Structure formats: structure tokens, C-alpha cells
GROMACS .gro file of N, CA, C and O in nm:
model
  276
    1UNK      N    1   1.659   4.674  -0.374
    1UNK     CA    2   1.556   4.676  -0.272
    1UNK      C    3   1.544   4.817  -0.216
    1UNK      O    4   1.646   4.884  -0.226
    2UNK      N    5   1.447   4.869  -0.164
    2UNK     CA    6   1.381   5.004  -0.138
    2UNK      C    7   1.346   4.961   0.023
    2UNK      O    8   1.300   4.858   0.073
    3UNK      N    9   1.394   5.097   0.083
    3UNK     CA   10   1.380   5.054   0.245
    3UNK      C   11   1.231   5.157   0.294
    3UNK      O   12   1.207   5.271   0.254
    4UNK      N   13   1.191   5.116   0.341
    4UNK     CA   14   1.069   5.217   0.373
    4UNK      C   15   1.069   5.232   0.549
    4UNK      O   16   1.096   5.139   0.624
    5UNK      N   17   1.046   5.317   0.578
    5UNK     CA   18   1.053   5.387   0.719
    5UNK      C   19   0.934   5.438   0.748
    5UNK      O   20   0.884   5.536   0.692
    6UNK      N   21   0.870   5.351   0.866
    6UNK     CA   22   0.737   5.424   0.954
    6UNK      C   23   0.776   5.490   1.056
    6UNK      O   24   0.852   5.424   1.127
    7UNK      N   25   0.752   5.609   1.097
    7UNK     CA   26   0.712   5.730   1.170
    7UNK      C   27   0.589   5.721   1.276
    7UNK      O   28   0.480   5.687   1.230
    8UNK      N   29   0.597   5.751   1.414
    8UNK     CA   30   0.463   5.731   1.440
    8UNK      C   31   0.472   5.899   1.474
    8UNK      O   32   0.404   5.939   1.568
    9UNK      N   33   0.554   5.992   1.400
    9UNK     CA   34   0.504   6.120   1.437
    9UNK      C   35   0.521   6.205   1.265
    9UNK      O   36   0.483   6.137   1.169
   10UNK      N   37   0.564   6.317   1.242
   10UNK     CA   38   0.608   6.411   1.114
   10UNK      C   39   0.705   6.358   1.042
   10UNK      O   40   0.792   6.290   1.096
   11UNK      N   41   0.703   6.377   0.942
   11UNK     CA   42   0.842   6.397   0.870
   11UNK      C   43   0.859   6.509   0.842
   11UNK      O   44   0.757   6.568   0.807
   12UNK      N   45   0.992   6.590   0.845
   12UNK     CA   46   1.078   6.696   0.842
   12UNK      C   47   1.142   6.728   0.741
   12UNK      O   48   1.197   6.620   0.718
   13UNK      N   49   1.191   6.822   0.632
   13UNK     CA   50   1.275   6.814   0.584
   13UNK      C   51   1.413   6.873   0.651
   13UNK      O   52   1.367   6.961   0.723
   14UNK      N   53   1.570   6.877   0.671
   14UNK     CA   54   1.644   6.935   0.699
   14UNK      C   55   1.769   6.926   0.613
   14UNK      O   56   1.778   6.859   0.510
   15UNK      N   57   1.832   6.976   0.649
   15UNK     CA   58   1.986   7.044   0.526
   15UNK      C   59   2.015   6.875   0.492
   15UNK      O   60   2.029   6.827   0.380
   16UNK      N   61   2.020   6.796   0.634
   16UNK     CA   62   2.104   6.609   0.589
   16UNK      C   63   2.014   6.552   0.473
   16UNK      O   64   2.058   6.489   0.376
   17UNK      N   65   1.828   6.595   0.508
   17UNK     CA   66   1.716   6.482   0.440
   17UNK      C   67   1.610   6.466   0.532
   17UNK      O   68   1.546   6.559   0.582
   18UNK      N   69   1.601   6.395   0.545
   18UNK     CA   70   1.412   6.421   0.559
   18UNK      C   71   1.462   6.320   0.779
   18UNK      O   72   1.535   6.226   0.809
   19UNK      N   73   1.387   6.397   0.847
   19UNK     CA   74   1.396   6.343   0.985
   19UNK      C   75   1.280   6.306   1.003
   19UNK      O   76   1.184   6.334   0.930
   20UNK      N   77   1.277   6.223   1.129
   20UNK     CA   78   1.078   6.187   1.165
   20UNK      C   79   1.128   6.270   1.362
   20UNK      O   80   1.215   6.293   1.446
   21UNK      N   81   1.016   6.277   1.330
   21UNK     CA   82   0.971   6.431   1.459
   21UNK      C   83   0.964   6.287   1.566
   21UNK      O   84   1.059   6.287   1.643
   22UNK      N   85   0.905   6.213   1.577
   22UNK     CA   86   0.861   6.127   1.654
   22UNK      C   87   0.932   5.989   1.651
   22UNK      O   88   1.043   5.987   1.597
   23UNK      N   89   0.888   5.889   1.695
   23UNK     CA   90   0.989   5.758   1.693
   23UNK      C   91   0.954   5.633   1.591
   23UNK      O   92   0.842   5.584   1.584
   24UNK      N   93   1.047   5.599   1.526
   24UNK     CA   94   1.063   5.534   1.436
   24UNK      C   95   1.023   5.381   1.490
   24UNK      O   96   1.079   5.318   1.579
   25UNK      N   97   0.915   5.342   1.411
   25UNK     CA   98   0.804   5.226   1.458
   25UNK      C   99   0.831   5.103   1.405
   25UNK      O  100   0.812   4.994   1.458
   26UNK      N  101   0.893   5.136   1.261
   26UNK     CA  102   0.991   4.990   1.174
   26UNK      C  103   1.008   5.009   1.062
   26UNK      O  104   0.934   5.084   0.997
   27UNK      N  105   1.114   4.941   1.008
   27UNK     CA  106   1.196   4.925   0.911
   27UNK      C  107   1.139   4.817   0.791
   27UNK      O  108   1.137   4.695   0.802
   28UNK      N  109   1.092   4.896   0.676
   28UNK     CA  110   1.090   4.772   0.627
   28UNK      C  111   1.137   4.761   0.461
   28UNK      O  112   1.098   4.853   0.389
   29UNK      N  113   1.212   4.659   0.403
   29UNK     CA  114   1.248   4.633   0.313
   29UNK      C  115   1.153   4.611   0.212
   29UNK      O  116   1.071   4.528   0.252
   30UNK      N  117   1.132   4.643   0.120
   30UNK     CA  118   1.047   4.609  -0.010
   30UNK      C  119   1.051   4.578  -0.131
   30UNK      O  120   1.076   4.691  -0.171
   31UNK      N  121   1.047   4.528  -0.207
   31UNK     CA  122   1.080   4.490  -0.384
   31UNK      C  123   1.056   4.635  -0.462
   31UNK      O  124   0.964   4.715  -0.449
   32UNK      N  125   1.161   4.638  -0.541
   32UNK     CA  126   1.108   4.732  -0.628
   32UNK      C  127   0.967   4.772  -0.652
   32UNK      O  128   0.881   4.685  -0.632
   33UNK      N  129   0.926   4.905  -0.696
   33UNK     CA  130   0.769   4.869  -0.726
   33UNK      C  131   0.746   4.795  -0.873
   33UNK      O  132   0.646   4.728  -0.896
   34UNK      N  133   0.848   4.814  -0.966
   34UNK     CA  134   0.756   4.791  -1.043
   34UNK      C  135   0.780   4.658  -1.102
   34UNK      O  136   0.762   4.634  -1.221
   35UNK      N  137   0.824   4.566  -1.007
   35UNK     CA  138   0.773   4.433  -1.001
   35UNK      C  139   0.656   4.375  -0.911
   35UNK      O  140   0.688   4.292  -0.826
   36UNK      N  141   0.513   4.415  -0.924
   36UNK     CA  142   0.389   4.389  -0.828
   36UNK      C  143   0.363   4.262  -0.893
   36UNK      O  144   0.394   4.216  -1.003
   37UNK      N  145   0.293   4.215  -0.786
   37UNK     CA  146   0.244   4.037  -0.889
   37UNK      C  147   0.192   4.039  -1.014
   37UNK      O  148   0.220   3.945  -1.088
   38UNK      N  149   0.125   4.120  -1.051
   38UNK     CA  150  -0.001   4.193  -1.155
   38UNK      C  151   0.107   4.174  -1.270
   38UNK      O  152   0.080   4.117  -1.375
   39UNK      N  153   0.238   4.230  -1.238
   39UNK     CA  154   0.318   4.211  -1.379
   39UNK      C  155   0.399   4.089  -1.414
   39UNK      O  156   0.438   4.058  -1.526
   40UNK      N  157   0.420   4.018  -1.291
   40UNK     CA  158   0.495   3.878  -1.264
   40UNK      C  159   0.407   3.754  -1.357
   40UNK      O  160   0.455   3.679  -1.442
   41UNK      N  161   0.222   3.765  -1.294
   41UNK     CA  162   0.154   3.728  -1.400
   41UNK      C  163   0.156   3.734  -1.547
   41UNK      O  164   0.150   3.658  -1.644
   42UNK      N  165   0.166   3.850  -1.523
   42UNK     CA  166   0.172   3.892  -1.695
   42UNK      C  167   0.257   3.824  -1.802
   42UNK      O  168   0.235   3.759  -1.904
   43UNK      N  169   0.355   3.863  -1.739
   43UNK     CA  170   0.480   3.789  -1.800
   43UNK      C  171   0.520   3.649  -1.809
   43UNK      O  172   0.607   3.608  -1.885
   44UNK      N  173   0.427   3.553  -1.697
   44UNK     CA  174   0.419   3.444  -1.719
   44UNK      C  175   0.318   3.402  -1.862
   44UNK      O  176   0.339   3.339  -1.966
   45UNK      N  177   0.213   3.466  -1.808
   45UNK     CA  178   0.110   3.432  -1.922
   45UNK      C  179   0.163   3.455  -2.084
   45UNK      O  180   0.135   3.377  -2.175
   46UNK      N  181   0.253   3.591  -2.102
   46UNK     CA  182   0.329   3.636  -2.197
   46UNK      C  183   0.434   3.524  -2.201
   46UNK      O  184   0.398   3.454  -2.296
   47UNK      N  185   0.513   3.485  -2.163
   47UNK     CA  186   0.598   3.368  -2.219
   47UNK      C  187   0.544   3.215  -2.185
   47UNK      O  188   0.617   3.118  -2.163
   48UNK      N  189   0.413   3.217  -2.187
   48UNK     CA  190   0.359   3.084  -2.263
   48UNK      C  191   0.278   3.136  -2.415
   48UNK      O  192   0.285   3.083  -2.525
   49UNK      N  193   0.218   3.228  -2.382
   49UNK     CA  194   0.138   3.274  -2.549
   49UNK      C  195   0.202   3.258  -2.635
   49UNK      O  196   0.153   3.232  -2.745
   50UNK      N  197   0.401   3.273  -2.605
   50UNK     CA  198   0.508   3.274  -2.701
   50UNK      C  199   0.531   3.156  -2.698
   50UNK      O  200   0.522   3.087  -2.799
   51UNK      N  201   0.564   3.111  -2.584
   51UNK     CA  202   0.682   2.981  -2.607
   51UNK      C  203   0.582   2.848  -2.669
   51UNK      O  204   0.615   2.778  -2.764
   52UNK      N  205   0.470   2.834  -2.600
   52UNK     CA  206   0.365   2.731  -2.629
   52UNK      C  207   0.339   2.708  -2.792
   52UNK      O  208   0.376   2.603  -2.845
   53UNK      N  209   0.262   2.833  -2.881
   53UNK     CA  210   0.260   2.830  -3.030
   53UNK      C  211   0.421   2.795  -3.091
   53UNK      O  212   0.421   2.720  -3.189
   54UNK      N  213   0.524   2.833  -3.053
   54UNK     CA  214   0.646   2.768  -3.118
   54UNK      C  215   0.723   2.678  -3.086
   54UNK      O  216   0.815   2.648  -3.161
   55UNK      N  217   0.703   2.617  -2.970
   55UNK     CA  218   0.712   2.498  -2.922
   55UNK      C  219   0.564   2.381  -3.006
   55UNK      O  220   0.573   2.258  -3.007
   56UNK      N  221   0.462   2.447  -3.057
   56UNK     CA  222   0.386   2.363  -3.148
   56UNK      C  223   0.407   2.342  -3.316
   56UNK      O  224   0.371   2.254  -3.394
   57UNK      N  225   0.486   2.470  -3.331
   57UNK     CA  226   0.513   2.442  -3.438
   57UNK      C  227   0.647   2.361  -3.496
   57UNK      O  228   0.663   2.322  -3.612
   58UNK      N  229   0.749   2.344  -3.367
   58UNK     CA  230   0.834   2.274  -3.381
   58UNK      C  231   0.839   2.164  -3.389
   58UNK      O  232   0.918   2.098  -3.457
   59UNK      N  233   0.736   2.117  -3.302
   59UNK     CA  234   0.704   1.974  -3.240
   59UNK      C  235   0.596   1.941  -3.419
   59UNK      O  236   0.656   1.864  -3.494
   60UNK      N  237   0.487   1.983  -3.464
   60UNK     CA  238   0.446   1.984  -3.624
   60UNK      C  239   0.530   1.951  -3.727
   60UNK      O  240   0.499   1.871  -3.816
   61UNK      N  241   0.679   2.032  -3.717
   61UNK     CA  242   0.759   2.037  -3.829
   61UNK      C  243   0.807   1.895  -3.811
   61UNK      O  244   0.800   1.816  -3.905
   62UNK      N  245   0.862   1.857  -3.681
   62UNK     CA  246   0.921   1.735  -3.659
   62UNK      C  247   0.833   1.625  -3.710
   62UNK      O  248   0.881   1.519  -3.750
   63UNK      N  249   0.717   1.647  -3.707
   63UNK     CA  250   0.639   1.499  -3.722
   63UNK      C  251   0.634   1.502  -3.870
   63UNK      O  252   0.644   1.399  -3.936
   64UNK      N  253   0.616   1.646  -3.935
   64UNK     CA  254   0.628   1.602  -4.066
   64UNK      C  255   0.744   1.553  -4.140
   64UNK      O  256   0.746   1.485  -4.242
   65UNK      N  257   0.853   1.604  -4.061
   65UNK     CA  258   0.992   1.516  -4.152
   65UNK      C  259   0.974   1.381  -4.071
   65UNK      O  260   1.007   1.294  -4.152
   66UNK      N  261   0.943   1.331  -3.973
   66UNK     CA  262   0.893   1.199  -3.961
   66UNK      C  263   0.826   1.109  -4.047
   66UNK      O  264   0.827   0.987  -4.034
   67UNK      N  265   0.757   1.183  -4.150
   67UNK     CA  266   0.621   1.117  -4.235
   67UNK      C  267   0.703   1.122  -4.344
   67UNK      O  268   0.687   1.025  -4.419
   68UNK      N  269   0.808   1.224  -4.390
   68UNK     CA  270   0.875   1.212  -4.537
   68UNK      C  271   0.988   1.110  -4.572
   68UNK      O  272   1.042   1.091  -4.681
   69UNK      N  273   1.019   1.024  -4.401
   69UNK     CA  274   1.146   0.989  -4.409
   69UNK      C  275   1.123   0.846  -4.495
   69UNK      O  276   1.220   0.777  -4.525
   0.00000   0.00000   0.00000
């Protein structure tokens, strides 16, 4: 998780890292970026395109050794 810090004045750099000139307004925790919904989708849609066609062809193979027995 990635912490993000609002400023309601500058940010500074100094020898410790970066200061805010003014007072610190809130704290907030965030998800990685590069899990955005946009890719969460994706990847859903991507493991049905996969799992769905070979989950059909399994469920096919089965019915045909059903028909040979």
C-alpha cells in the first residue's frame, strides 16, 4: 500500500525528504497503482476467454467417451 499526503501549503525538498511548508490536511492510504479497476476487469474477462473454451472442451470430450461407452 502507498500512503499519499495532502498539503494545504508547498512541498520542500530538505537533506531528511521532502517537508510540506503548510499543514498537513490528510493521510491517505491507496492500492498500488497498477492495480486500477480497468485492469481488475481485464483480467476477469481474460480468465473467462480462457477458462470458459476449456472448460467446453472438457465438458465435449466427456460426452463423447459417454457415447463410446
Amino acid at each position: 500500500m502507498s500512503k499519499v499526503i495532502l498539503c494545504d501549503g508547498d512541498w520542500t525538498v530538505t537533506a531528511s525528504g521532502w517537508d510540506c511548508t503548510g499543514a498537513i490536511t490528510q493521510v491517505v492510504y491507496t492500492v498500488p497503482v497498477e492495480y486500477t479497476a480497468a485492469m481488475i476487469t481485464e483480467a476477469i474477462f481474460h480468465g473467462f476467454t480462457v477458462a470458459l473454451p476449456l472448460m467446453a472442451v472438457a465438458w465435449g470430450g466427456r460426452q463423447i467417451l459417454k457415447m463410446l461407452r
